[in-house]
Coordinates of C-alpha atoms and ligand atoms in Angstrom, one line a residue:
M411 CA 104.6 111.7 82.5
L412 CA 108.3 111.1 82.6
E413 CA 110.6 113.3 80.6
N414 CA 114.3 112.5 79.8
L415 CA 116.7 115.4 80.5
E416 CA 120.4 115.9 79.7
P417 CA 122.5 113.2 81.3
A418 CA 124.5 114.1 84.5
K419 CA 128.3 113.8 84.4
L420 CA 130.0 111.9 87.2
E421 CA 133.7 112.2 87.7
L422 CA 135.1 109.2 89.5
E423 CA 138.7 107.9 89.8
G424 CA 139.7 109.9 86.8
K425 CA 136.9 108.7 84.5
T426 CA 133.7 110.5 83.4
Y427 CA 130.4 108.6 83.4
L428 CA 127.1 109.8 81.9
L429 CA 124.1 109.0 84.1
P430 CA 120.5 109.4 82.7
T431 CA 118.3 112.0 84.4
V432 CA 114.5 112.3 84.3
R433 CA 111.8 114.8 85.3
G434 CA 108.3 114.0 86.6
S435 CA 105.1 115.8 85.8
E436 CA 105.5 118.3 88.7
G437 CA 109.1 119.1 87.9
E438 CA 110.8 116.7 90.4
K439 CA 114.2 115.6 89.0
A440 CA 116.2 112.4 89.5
I441 CA 119.5 110.9 88.5
N442 CA 119.0 107.3 87.4
I443 CA 121.8 105.2 89.0
N444 CA 120.6 101.8 87.8
S445 CA 123.8 101.1 85.9
L446 CA 126.2 102.9 88.4
R447 CA 127.5 99.7 90.0
K448 CA 127.9 97.8 86.8
D449 CA 129.8 100.7 85.2
T450 CA 131.8 102.0 88.2
S451 CA 131.6 99.3 90.9
Y452 CA 130.2 102.0 93.3
V453 CA 126.8 101.8 95.0
T454 CA 125.0 104.8 96.6
L455 CA 124.6 105.1 100.4
D456 CA 121.5 106.8 101.8
N457 CA 120.7 106.1 105.4
G458 CA 116.9 106.0 105.9
F459 CA 116.4 106.6 102.1
Q460 CA 116.4 110.3 102.7
N461 CA 117.1 111.1 99.1
T462 CA 116.3 107.9 97.2
G463 CA 113.5 107.7 94.7
A464 CA 112.5 104.0 94.9
C465 CA 109.9 104.2 92.1
I466 CA 108.1 106.4 89.6
S467 CA 104.4 106.8 90.6
D468 CA 101.1 108.3 89.3
I469 CA 99.3 108.2 92.6
T470 CA 100.2 111.0 95.0
F471 CA 102.0 114.3 94.7
I472 CA 103.5 116.0 97.7
D473 CA 105.3 119.3 97.7
G474 CA 106.8 119.4 101.2
D475 CA 108.1 122.9 101.0
K476 CA 104.8 124.4 99.9
G477 CA 102.6 122.0 102.0
I478 CA 100.7 120.5 99.0
L479 CA 99.1 117.1 98.9
R480 CA 97.1 115.7 96.0
Y481 CA 95.7 112.3 95.1
R482 CA 95.7 111.6 91.4
G483 CA 96.1 115.4 90.9
I484 CA 93.2 116.4 93.1
P485 CA 94.0 118.6 96.2
I486 CA 93.1 117.0 99.5
E487 CA 91.3 120.2 100.5
Q488 CA 88.7 119.6 97.7
L489 CA 88.4 115.9 98.5
V490 CA 87.6 116.5 102.2
E491 CA 85.0 119.0 101.3
K492 CA 83.3 117.3 98.4
S493 CA 84.1 113.5 98.5
N494 CA 83.7 110.7 101.0
F495 CA 86.1 107.9 101.9
S496 CA 84.7 105.3 99.5
E497 CA 84.8 107.6 96.6
T498 CA 88.4 108.7 97.4
A499 CA 89.5 105.1 97.8
Y500 CA 88.1 104.4 94.3
L501 CA 90.0 107.4 93.0
I502 CA 93.3 106.3 94.6
V503 CA 93.0 102.7 93.6
Y504 CA 91.5 103.0 90.1
G505 CA 93.2 106.3 89.1
K506 CA 90.0 108.3 88.4
L507 CA 86.8 109.5 90.0
P508 CA 84.0 107.0 89.6
D509 CA 80.9 107.8 87.6
N510 CA 77.6 107.2 89.2
D511 CA 77.3 103.6 88.2
E512 CA 80.9 102.8 89.1
Y513 CA 80.5 104.5 92.5
H514 CA 77.3 102.5 93.4
K515 CA 78.8 99.3 92.2
F516 CA 81.9 99.9 94.3
A517 CA 79.8 100.8 97.4
D518 CA 77.6 97.7 96.9
T519 CA 80.7 95.5 96.6
L520 CA 82.1 96.9 99.8
N521 CA 78.8 96.1 101.5
S522 CA 78.7 92.6 100.2
H523 CA 82.2 91.9 101.5
S524 CA 81.7 93.6 104.9
M525 CA 81.3 90.4 107.0
I526 CA 84.3 88.2 107.9
H527 CA 84.3 84.5 107.7
E528 CA 82.7 83.1 111.0
D529 CA 85.7 80.8 111.5
M530 CA 87.9 83.9 111.8
L531 CA 86.1 84.7 115.1
N532 CA 88.0 81.8 116.7
F533 CA 91.1 83.9 116.3
F534 CA 89.5 86.7 118.3
H535 CA 88.4 84.3 121.0
G536 CA 91.9 83.0 121.4
L537 CA 93.6 86.4 121.9
P538 CA 94.1 88.0 125.3
N539 CA 91.8 91.0 126.0
S540 CA 94.9 93.1 126.5
A541 CA 96.1 92.4 122.9
H542 CA 97.0 95.7 121.1
P543 CA 94.5 96.2 118.3
M544 CA 97.4 96.8 115.8
G545 CA 98.7 93.3 116.6
I546 CA 95.2 91.9 116.1
L547 CA 94.7 93.8 112.9
S548 CA 97.9 92.7 111.2
S549 CA 97.3 89.1 112.1
M550 CA 93.7 89.2 110.9
V551 CA 94.6 90.8 107.6
N552 CA 97.3 88.3 107.0
S553 CA 94.8 85.5 107.9
L554 CA 92.5 86.8 105.0
S555 CA 95.0 85.1 102.7
V556 CA 94.2 81.7 104.2
F557 CA 90.4 82.2 104.5
Y558 CA 90.2 83.7 101.0
P559 CA 93.1 81.8 99.3
E560 CA 91.9 82.8 95.8
V561 CA 94.2 85.8 96.1
Y562 CA 94.7 88.2 93.2
D563 CA 97.7 87.5 91.0
P564 CA 98.5 90.3 88.5
E565 CA 100.4 87.8 86.3
R566 CA 97.3 85.6 85.7
E567 CA 94.0 87.1 86.6
N568 CA 93.0 90.7 86.4
E569 CA 89.2 90.4 87.2
A570 CA 90.0 89.2 90.7
F571 CA 91.6 92.5 91.6
D572 CA 88.2 94.2 92.2
V573 CA 87.2 91.5 94.6
A574 CA 90.5 91.6 96.5
V575 CA 90.2 95.4 96.8
A576 CA 86.6 95.3 98.1
R577 CA 87.3 92.5 100.4
V578 CA 90.2 94.0 102.2
I579 CA 88.8 97.6 102.4
A580 CA 85.4 96.3 103.6
K581 CA 86.8 93.7 106.1
I582 CA 89.5 95.8 107.7
R583 CA 86.8 98.0 109.2
T584 CA 84.9 95.0 110.5
I585 CA 88.1 93.5 112.0
A586 CA 88.9 96.8 113.6
A587 CA 85.5 97.1 115.3
F588 CA 85.5 93.5 116.4
S589 CA 88.9 93.9 118.0
Y590 CA 87.5 96.7 120.1
K591 CA 84.4 94.7 121.1
K592 CA 86.7 91.8 122.0
S593 CA 88.8 94.2 124.2
I594 CA 85.8 95.4 126.2
G595 CA 84.3 91.9 126.4
E596 CA 81.1 92.8 124.4
P597 CA 79.5 90.7 121.7
F598 CA 80.5 91.5 118.1
V599 CA 78.0 93.8 116.2
Y600 CA 77.6 92.9 112.5
P601 CA 77.7 95.4 109.7
K602 CA 74.4 96.7 108.2
H603 CA 74.0 97.0 104.5
R604 CA 71.9 100.1 104.7
Y605 CA 74.8 102.1 106.2
K606 CA 77.7 103.6 104.2
Y607 CA 81.3 102.9 105.1
C608 CA 82.0 105.3 108.0
A609 CA 78.5 105.0 109.5
N610 CA 78.8 101.2 109.4
F611 CA 82.1 101.4 111.3
L612 CA 80.7 103.6 114.0
H613 CA 77.7 101.3 114.3
M614 CA 79.9 98.2 114.7
M615 CA 82.0 100.0 117.3
F616 CA 79.3 101.5 119.4
A617 CA 76.0 99.6 118.9
S618 CA 75.3 96.7 121.2
P619 CA 72.6 93.9 121.3
V620 CA 70.7 96.1 123.7
N621 CA 71.3 99.6 122.2
D622 CA 71.3 101.0 118.7
Y623 CA 74.0 103.6 117.8
K624 CA 72.4 106.9 117.0
L625 CA 74.2 108.0 113.8
D626 CA 75.7 111.5 114.1
H627 CA 76.3 113.2 110.8
V628 CA 78.9 115.6 112.1
L629 CA 81.0 112.6 113.4
I630 CA 80.4 110.6 110.2
K631 CA 81.7 113.6 108.1
A632 CA 84.7 114.1 110.4
L633 CA 85.5 110.4 110.1
N634 CA 85.3 110.5 106.4
Q635 CA 87.6 113.5 106.4
L636 CA 90.1 111.8 108.6
L637 CA 90.2 108.7 106.5
I638 CA 90.5 110.7 103.3
L639 CA 93.4 112.6 104.8
H640 CA 95.2 109.4 105.6
A641 CA 94.4 107.6 102.3
D642 CA 97.8 107.8 100.7
H643 CA 101.1 109.6 101.3
E644 CA 103.5 108.3 98.6
Q645 CA 106.6 106.4 99.7
N646 CA 106.4 106.6 103.5
C647 CA 107.7 103.8 105.7
S648 CA 104.6 101.6 105.6
T649 CA 103.9 102.1 101.9
S650 CA 107.5 101.4 101.1
T651 CA 107.2 98.2 103.2
V652 CA 104.1 97.2 101.3
R653 CA 106.0 97.7 98.0
L654 CA 109.2 95.9 99.1
V655 CA 107.4 92.9 100.6
G656 CA 105.0 92.8 97.6
S657 CA 108.0 92.9 95.2
S658 CA 108.8 89.3 96.2
Q659 CA 105.4 88.6 94.6
V660 CA 103.7 87.6 97.8
N661 CA 99.9 88.2 97.9
L662 CA 98.2 91.5 98.6
Y663 CA 97.0 90.6 102.1
A664 CA 100.5 89.5 103.3
S665 CA 102.0 92.7 101.8
I666 CA 99.4 94.9 103.6
C667 CA 99.9 93.0 106.9
A668 CA 103.6 94.0 106.6
G669 CA 102.5 97.6 106.0
I670 CA 100.3 97.6 109.1
C671 CA 103.3 96.4 111.2
A672 CA 105.4 99.2 109.8
L673 CA 102.7 101.8 110.6
W674 CA 102.5 100.7 114.2
G675 CA 105.8 102.3 115.2
P676 CA 105.7 105.6 117.2
L677 CA 107.7 107.5 114.5
H678 CA 105.1 106.7 111.9
G679 CA 101.3 106.0 112.5
G680 CA 101.8 105.1 116.1
A681 CA 102.5 108.8 116.8
N682 CA 98.8 109.6 117.1
Q683 CA 98.5 107.4 120.2
K684 CA 101.8 108.8 121.6
V685 CA 100.6 112.4 121.1
I686 CA 97.6 111.9 123.5
E687 CA 99.9 110.0 125.9
M688 CA 102.4 112.9 125.8
L689 CA 99.7 115.6 126.4
G690 CA 98.1 113.5 129.2
Y691 CA 101.5 113.1 130.8
I692 CA 102.3 116.9 130.6
K693 CA 98.9 117.7 132.1
D694 CA 99.0 115.1 134.8
Q695 CA 102.5 115.9 135.9
G696 CA 101.8 119.7 135.8
I697 CA 104.7 120.4 133.5
S698 CA 104.6 123.7 131.8
V699 CA 104.7 123.9 128.0
Q700 CA 108.1 125.8 128.1
D701 CA 109.6 123.2 130.4
Y702 CA 108.5 120.4 128.1
L703 CA 109.9 122.1 125.1
Q704 CA 113.2 122.5 127.0
M705 CA 113.2 118.7 127.6
V706 CA 112.5 118.0 124.0
K707 CA 115.3 120.4 122.9
D708 CA 117.8 118.9 125.3
K709 CA 119.7 116.3 123.2
K710 CA 120.6 114.4 126.3
N711 CA 117.0 113.2 126.4
S712 CA 115.6 111.2 123.5
I713 CA 112.3 112.9 124.0
R714 CA 110.6 114.2 120.8
L715 CA 107.6 116.4 120.5
M716 CA 105.2 113.8 119.2
G717 CA 103.0 114.9 116.3
F718 CA 105.7 117.3 115.2
G719 CA 108.2 117.1 112.3
H720 CA 108.1 115.3 109.0
R721 CA 110.6 113.9 106.6
V722 CA 108.9 115.6 103.6
Y723 CA 107.0 118.6 104.9
K724 CA 109.2 121.5 105.8
N725 CA 106.0 123.6 106.1
Y726 CA 102.7 123.1 107.8
D727 CA 101.4 119.6 107.0
P728 CA 98.2 120.4 105.0
R729 CA 96.5 117.5 106.6
A730 CA 97.1 118.9 110.1
K731 CA 95.6 122.3 109.0
I732 CA 92.3 120.6 108.1
I733 CA 92.3 118.3 111.1
K734 CA 92.8 121.1 113.5
K735 CA 89.7 122.9 112.2
T736 CA 87.7 119.6 112.2
C737 CA 88.8 119.0 115.8
R738 CA 87.3 122.3 116.9
E739 CA 84.1 121.7 115.0
V740 CA 83.6 118.2 116.5
L741 CA 84.3 119.3 120.0
D742 CA 81.9 122.2 119.7
H743 CA 79.3 120.0 118.2
L744 CA 79.6 117.5 121.1
N745 CA 79.9 120.3 123.6
I746 CA 83.1 118.8 124.9
K747 CA 85.8 121.0 126.5
D748 CA 88.9 118.9 126.3
P749 CA 91.9 120.4 128.2
L750 CA 94.2 118.4 125.9
L751 CA 93.1 120.5 122.9
D752 CA 93.9 123.7 124.8
L753 CA 97.3 122.2 125.7
A754 CA 98.0 121.1 122.2
M755 CA 97.2 124.6 120.8
E756 CA 99.4 126.2 123.4
M757 CA 102.2 123.7 122.6
E758 CA 101.9 124.4 118.9
E759 CA 102.1 128.1 119.3
A760 CA 105.1 127.9 121.6
A761 CA 106.9 125.5 119.3
L762 CA 106.2 127.5 116.2
N763 CA 107.8 130.5 117.9
D764 CA 110.8 128.6 119.2
D765 CA 114.1 128.9 117.3
Y766 CA 114.8 125.1 117.6
F767 CA 111.6 124.3 115.7
I768 CA 111.9 127.3 113.3
E769 CA 115.5 126.4 112.3
R770 CA 114.6 122.7 111.7
K771 CA 111.3 123.6 110.0
L772 CA 109.3 121.4 112.4
Y773 CA 105.5 121.8 112.2
P774 CA 102.5 119.8 113.5
N775 CA 101.9 116.7 111.4
V776 CA 98.8 114.7 110.7
D777 CA 99.0 113.0 114.1
F778 CA 99.1 116.1 116.3
Y779 CA 95.3 116.8 116.4
S780 CA 93.7 113.6 115.0
G781 CA 93.8 111.8 118.4
I782 CA 91.7 114.5 120.0
I783 CA 88.9 113.9 117.5
Y784 CA 89.1 110.1 117.9
K785 CA 89.0 110.5 121.6
A786 CA 85.9 112.7 121.4
M787 CA 84.2 110.1 119.1
G788 CA 84.8 107.5 121.9
I789 CA 87.5 105.6 120.0
P790 CA 89.9 104.2 122.6
L791 CA 93.5 105.4 122.6
D792 CA 95.1 102.1 121.5
M793 CA 92.9 102.1 118.4
F794 CA 94.1 105.4 117.0
T795 CA 96.7 103.8 114.8
V796 CA 94.1 101.2 113.6
M797 CA 92.2 104.2 112.3
F798 CA 95.3 105.4 110.5
A799 CA 95.6 101.9 108.9
I800 CA 91.9 101.9 107.8
G801 CA 92.5 105.2 106.1
R802 CA 95.9 104.2 104.5
L803 CA 94.5 101.0 103.0
P804 CA 93.6 102.5 99.5
G805 CA 97.1 103.9 99.2
W806 CA 98.7 100.6 100.1
I807 CA 96.5 98.8 97.6
A808 CA 97.2 101.3 94.8
Q809 CA 100.9 101.4 95.4
W810 CA 101.1 97.6 95.6
K811 CA 99.2 97.3 92.2
E812 CA 101.4 99.9 90.6
M813 CA 104.5 98.1 91.8
R814 CA 103.3 94.8 90.5
D815 CA 102.2 96.3 87.1
F816 CA 105.6 98.1 86.5
K817 CA 107.8 96.4 83.9
P818 CA 110.4 95.1 84.2
V819 CA 109.3 93.4 87.5
K820 CA 112.2 93.7 90.0
I821 CA 112.4 92.4 93.5
G822 CA 113.3 95.1 96.0
R823 CA 116.9 94.4 97.1
P824 CA 119.1 97.2 98.3
R825 CA 122.9 96.9 98.6
Q826 CA 125.2 97.7 101.6
I827 CA 128.7 98.6 102.4
Y828 CA 130.1 95.8 104.6
T829 CA 132.2 97.0 107.6
G830 CA 132.6 93.7 109.5
P831 CA 135.7 91.5 110.0
N832 CA 137.7 90.4 107.0
L833 CA 138.2 86.7 106.3
T834 CA 138.6 85.0 109.7
D835 CA 139.2 81.2 110.3
F836 CA 136.9 79.3 112.5
T837 CA 138.4 78.7 116.0
P838 CA 137.5 75.3 117.7
M839 CA 135.8 75.8 121.1
Q840 CA 138.8 74.6 123.2
E841 CA 141.1 77.2 121.6
R842 CA 138.7 80.2 122.1
K843 CA 139.9 82.8 124.5
Ligands
CMC2156 N1 110.8 116.8 118.3 C1 112.0 117.3 118.5 N2 112.9 117.4 117.6 C2 112.7 116.9 116.4 C3 111.4 116.3 116.1 C4 110.4 116.3 117.1 N3 109.2 115.8 116.9 N4 111.4 115.9 114.8 C5 112.6 116.1 114.3 N5 113.4 116.7 115.3 C6 114.8 117.2 115.1 C7 115.8 116.1 115.2 O1 116.2 115.9 116.5 C8 116.9 116.6 114.3 O2 117.6 117.6 115.0 P1 119.2 117.7 114.8 O3 119.4 118.2 113.4 O4 119.6 118.7 115.8 O5 119.8 116.4 115.0 C9 116.1 117.4 113.2 O6 114.9 117.8 113.8 C10 115.8 116.5 112.0 O7 115.1 115.4 112.4 P2 115.3 113.9 111.8 O8 115.0 112.9 112.8 O9 116.5 113.8 111.0 O10 114.1 113.9 110.7 P3 113.5 112.7 110.0 O11 113.0 113.2 108.7 O12 114.5 111.6 110.0 O13 112.3 112.2 110.9 C11 110.1 112.1 111.9 C12 110.9 112.5 110.7 C13 108.6 112.3 111.6 C14 110.4 110.7 112.3 C15 110.5 113.0 113.1 O14 110.2 114.4 112.8 C16 109.8 112.6 114.4 O15 110.4 111.7 115.1 N6 108.6 113.2 114.8 C17 107.9 112.8 116.0 C18 107.1 111.5 115.6 C19 105.9 111.8 114.8 O16 105.1 112.7 115.0 N7 105.7 110.9 113.7 C20 104.6 111.1 112.8 C21 105.0 111.5 111.4 S1 103.6 112.0 110.4 C22 102.8 110.5 110.1 C23 103.4 109.6 109.2 O17 103.2 109.8 108.0 O18 104.2 108.8 109.6

């Protein structure tokens, strides 16, 4: 619910302007500057959108100071305990928990859309085995718009939304597993209707024509938890990209493809791969934890402690807290002793007691421990960010739909302050110095 508050007063060049202010349902306040440029000829400047609210949203609430994350009001701690990824995806996309019939209908629709068009396999065959799975994933998701051109358009047809949702959530998992099979030169393994979402993914990843994959309920639960914890995170870089691209009224698949590309970067979802690479490097080079922290703190280097820090959380990331516990459970269950987990825990303890990290309120984020679980499951390093994308999909869909349903519809189009040359005449080639 949005509440109007007393207007803010702005003094500018000897004049006073009144700007509307609003408060959201958890008390977050904003000054609405929609009319600022029209009234004053000023725009606002905010590098990296550090303090810009780009939308009002009903989907996800984060309190970064207290370390709170809720989807549609429900704390993530309850969802990881009591829900599974399909049900949480329904919650995020449709705004409420499904009843029994709705849940089974949704799960059945996911199953019925789990295969990809056979002609899409030609794309896989044409790619080099070395292709990064994020590059494959983004291209394949974009290509859904040509294989399934009956894309959902909120202006015209509402009933097609359910199909578009099921299609992309179901197929992203198949595309991801096929890209792995392609990279190791094994035949693709098709989904099975009798398996639920996460079990089906593990089956497509690890079964082969000669071997079944023995389902492991601890791993299935852990995967459900990981995907739930990634399912939405309000206006992060990839979600803002999905909204911005979608605001031009391009279709859902193209918008999600853009989100996948934004997620790939190491400062965002790509950090889960970088954390394992960093820990491996520290271990292989025999660098001590304290020496590595010195390297990170030295501003002459551009080295960051990957998996640490967050734009919004100035407290322990609540997702990291759960993932750290799950990590220990999975490793114990599989009887794996991973020296990278010991190193990560040692690094965390040292960083949390170091003034540099304390002053800047830098804590482990969602990516710090997740890779150790994926590694234990047998998922290859370059697919970690793909796992993030599978998890984030319900959030992208819900945010895209919310953006398209918001009235008045506005294309995303920020302003700038120009600092280039003033009017300059063209110089013919022979006169150029
Ligand atoms: N290691 C060392 N110093 C850091 C780190 C880090 N991981 N993160 C932030 N800082 C320092 C930074 O150098 C700056 O110091 P100073 O004030 O002296 O210049 C201060 O902390 C504030 O950092 P910032 O870059 O202004 O913060 P930001 O909000 O723009 O960036 C971030 C957030 C996540 C990009 C950043 O913390 C980072 O690069 N972390 C490492 C990459 C990472 O783990 N990314 C995954 C984020 S969680 C998944 C997701 O949702 O994307």
